[in-house]
Amino acid sequence: MKKLLTVAIFVFFSFVSFAQNDITSKAKAILAKMTLEEKIGQLNLIIPGDGAVTGSVVSSNVENKIKTGKVGGLFGIYTPEKIRKAQDLAVKYSRLHIPMIFGLDVIHGHKTIFPIPLGMSASWDMGLIEQSAQIAAKESTADGLNWAFSPMVDIARDARWGRISEGSGEDPYLGGEIAKAMVRGYQGKDLSSNNTMMACVKHFALYGGAEAGREYNTVDMSRIKMYEYYLPPYKAALDAGAGSFMSSFNEIDGVPATANKWLLTDLLRKQWGFKGFVVSDYTSVNEMVNHGIGDLQTVTARSLKAGLDMDMVGEGMLTTLQKSLTEGKVSLAEIDQACLRILEAKFKLGLFDDPYRYIDEARPAKDILSTDNRTAARNMAAHSMVLLKNDKQVLPLKKSGTIALVGPLADNRRNMLGTWVVAGDWKQSVSVLEGIKQAIGNSANIIYSKGSNITDDTALFLKRVNALGVEAEIDSRSPEVMISEAVAAANKSDVIVAVVGESANMSGEAASRADIGIPASQQALLKALAKTGKPLVIVLINGRPLTLVWENEHATAILDAWAPGTEAGNAVADVLFGKYNPSGKITATFPRSVGQIPIYYNHKNTGRPFDGTGFPKYKSNYLDESNEPLYPFGYGLSYTSFEYSPVMLSKTKLKGEEKLTATVTLTNAGKYAGEEVVQLYITDPVASVTRAVKDLKGFQKVLLQAGESKEISFRITTEQLSFFNSDLKKVWEPGKFIVHIGTNSSHVQSAELEWNK
Ligand code: NOJ
């Protein structure tokens, strides 16, 4: 049997490498016919003026450039009609008829918008996450695209950073599993089929480590921290077969990622074996002039030599590489290499067989925003929501009596989609008011009142968050008038549902915040509502962890709905009324205050750890704040309650490559059927380098009926004990280990064992 498996694996890999060789030789044949200018043209990725612009430069004279072979790909446009027109220019007019590749920021859906990625990660449901990417691929290929600038796999430990919303939170293991699921979803089994597309893993690398959470800021990190905590999700995406990578804006060890040879060649290609191509981020080549490592010609030559293949928007490659070649600053072999990788990607996508393979004018009507896609988005959104508090079992709500529905995000379609929705149309989204009305029909009354603006800080804040269009409209009534109307509604009701939080563009790119509370105008509303003494249910719309100490103390319940996407209101109603019992668990720690940031569960112990009791001097703590987060990583409640037995180990003394099984009995002790994310953590208390207090090493999402018990087992191998040592070698060291299984990173059952070599 083992022999048969080995043969099968050998045949599979021989086939993969044969296919790759075949593609390479075909690409080489084309390369042999190309002029230097045409080769450099393939390295040029540009955005026509009407695309989604995320920088100050926009490409010009696009049509002529395409016709003369100076463009390898376009991004920012979609629809079969537009893409056919553009592809015609390349295929019919350029000398060698080389097709272009078409990319877009398809981040959490194309037109059917799924929850923001941070929200989806809270589902811990790999099947649903993969399905979301698969639907995104189906919709965007129906719109002529074949390249998604996703998944974004940057680990983030700082909620001030707006782009924490675009990733999967703080944990490398969970982040890696999600990265793989996304790549599988986009690329499917056959990259050349017309409903799959190439993934682009971003932002390589460490972009989430920006100092002070300030966008585009410097990153400075030890190698051991990179290898252990920040790099694994990129590697996981690569292992899943991702076809392309995008370099990040930040520097690493003093060299911007876009020209960092260690990163793009030594690590990515030599150590990890990446075979695809690397594109820069938006003008990140040119921006290295500001970083201070040379003029445009110098930084461009450095980026090519470092291993960058494609230049997004800035055209440094187009305008300086010929000169650099003449001056001996780059070699023809380096230009050929980059061009070859791009041609290979086009072969993989099947574009040389049929440049119009993704262009079918009949597809959008049947493949985009279909009932099935919307149903999947609704389901994903419900699974993403996290119940942060539920006193006196106020949720699920009964469909009777009177509900005061208040808050600036309650009757609001605009902000349901969240950040990064190039093709998403907010008019297609369902507001919370609409969703609730639909769910209750005539069985309960609703009194709606806006209650406040998203923010009253019109001078600065609003102008910035509305920079991409109106996301937060200002009601001209005074705050007092709006609040008193909402309080009157509350006084006439049995329960208040307040939909509050952030507008779509308060998170995402270039949306860092120094204060991550709910904006003051909405806090004033919440305080007035709490004074009525009516049960107060907060439905939070947010793109990041927020500081919610007051809300946690005064609200009766808090449901974190993130930015739920197109089906927002329906999914919120599904959860509020118990059609779906919430099962989401946060994947980024919620701090009590900004001063605790960066705060994350897998921190080190320090030499003077604080055990949380008393006010000892000379311990690792604060004078004015607890060390504890408000909600720890992995936290989330259910309408039912789960009980964990102690952990049972198959053995407590192991040797070599033996395997361990750790088991708990999980009981649904409440009244509702529900899903629980059972989390496995391991502590390595003594090692040659300092280790985190615990690290996530596994999880299972299980459904239990009310009253049901199930044994949940995890197989543990030495792989889960291993870590990067001072030589950056992945090793495991013998000795004592602690296995924890529990409902979140802070509440676990633990058992000790010894594992020797
Ligand atoms: C800049 C962003 O950093 C990146 O995520 C995105 O893919 C590009 N702009 C293209 O829009």
Coordinates of C-alpha atoms and ligand atoms in Angstrom, one line a residue, residues 47 52-54 75 105 107 149 152 163 166 202-203 207 216 246 249 281-282 312 420 509, ligand 1:
I47 CA -4.4 51.0 -14.7
A52 CA -9.8 51.7 -8.8
V53 CA -7.0 54.1 -8.0
T54 CA -5.0 53.8 -4.7
F75 CA -6.0 46.1 -13.6
D105 CA -8.8 43.8 -6.1
I107 CA -10.9 41.0 -1.8
F149 CA -5.2 40.6 -5.8
M152 CA -4.2 39.3 1.9
R163 CA -5.8 47.0 7.0
E166 CA -8.4 42.8 5.1
K202 CA 0.0 39.9 -0.5
H203 CA 1.6 41.9 0.8
Y207 CA 3.2 44.8 6.0
Y216 CA 2.8 52.5 5.2
M246 CA 2.7 41.1 -4.5
F249 CA 5.2 48.9 0.6
D281 CA 2.3 47.1 -5.1
Y282 CA 0.9 50.3 -6.5
M312 CA 2.4 48.1 -10.9
W420 CA -12.2 47.2 -0.6
E509 CA -6.1 51.0 3.3
Ligands
NOJ1 C1 -2.5 49.1 -3.1 C2 -2.8 48.0 -2.1 O1 -1.8 48.0 -1.1 C3 -3.0 46.6 -2.7 O2 -3.5 45.8 -1.7 C4 -3.8 46.6 -3.9 O3 -3.9 45.4 -4.5 C5 -3.2 47.6 -4.9 N1 -3.2 49.0 -4.4 C6 -4.0 47.6 -6.3 O4 -5.2 48.3 -6.1

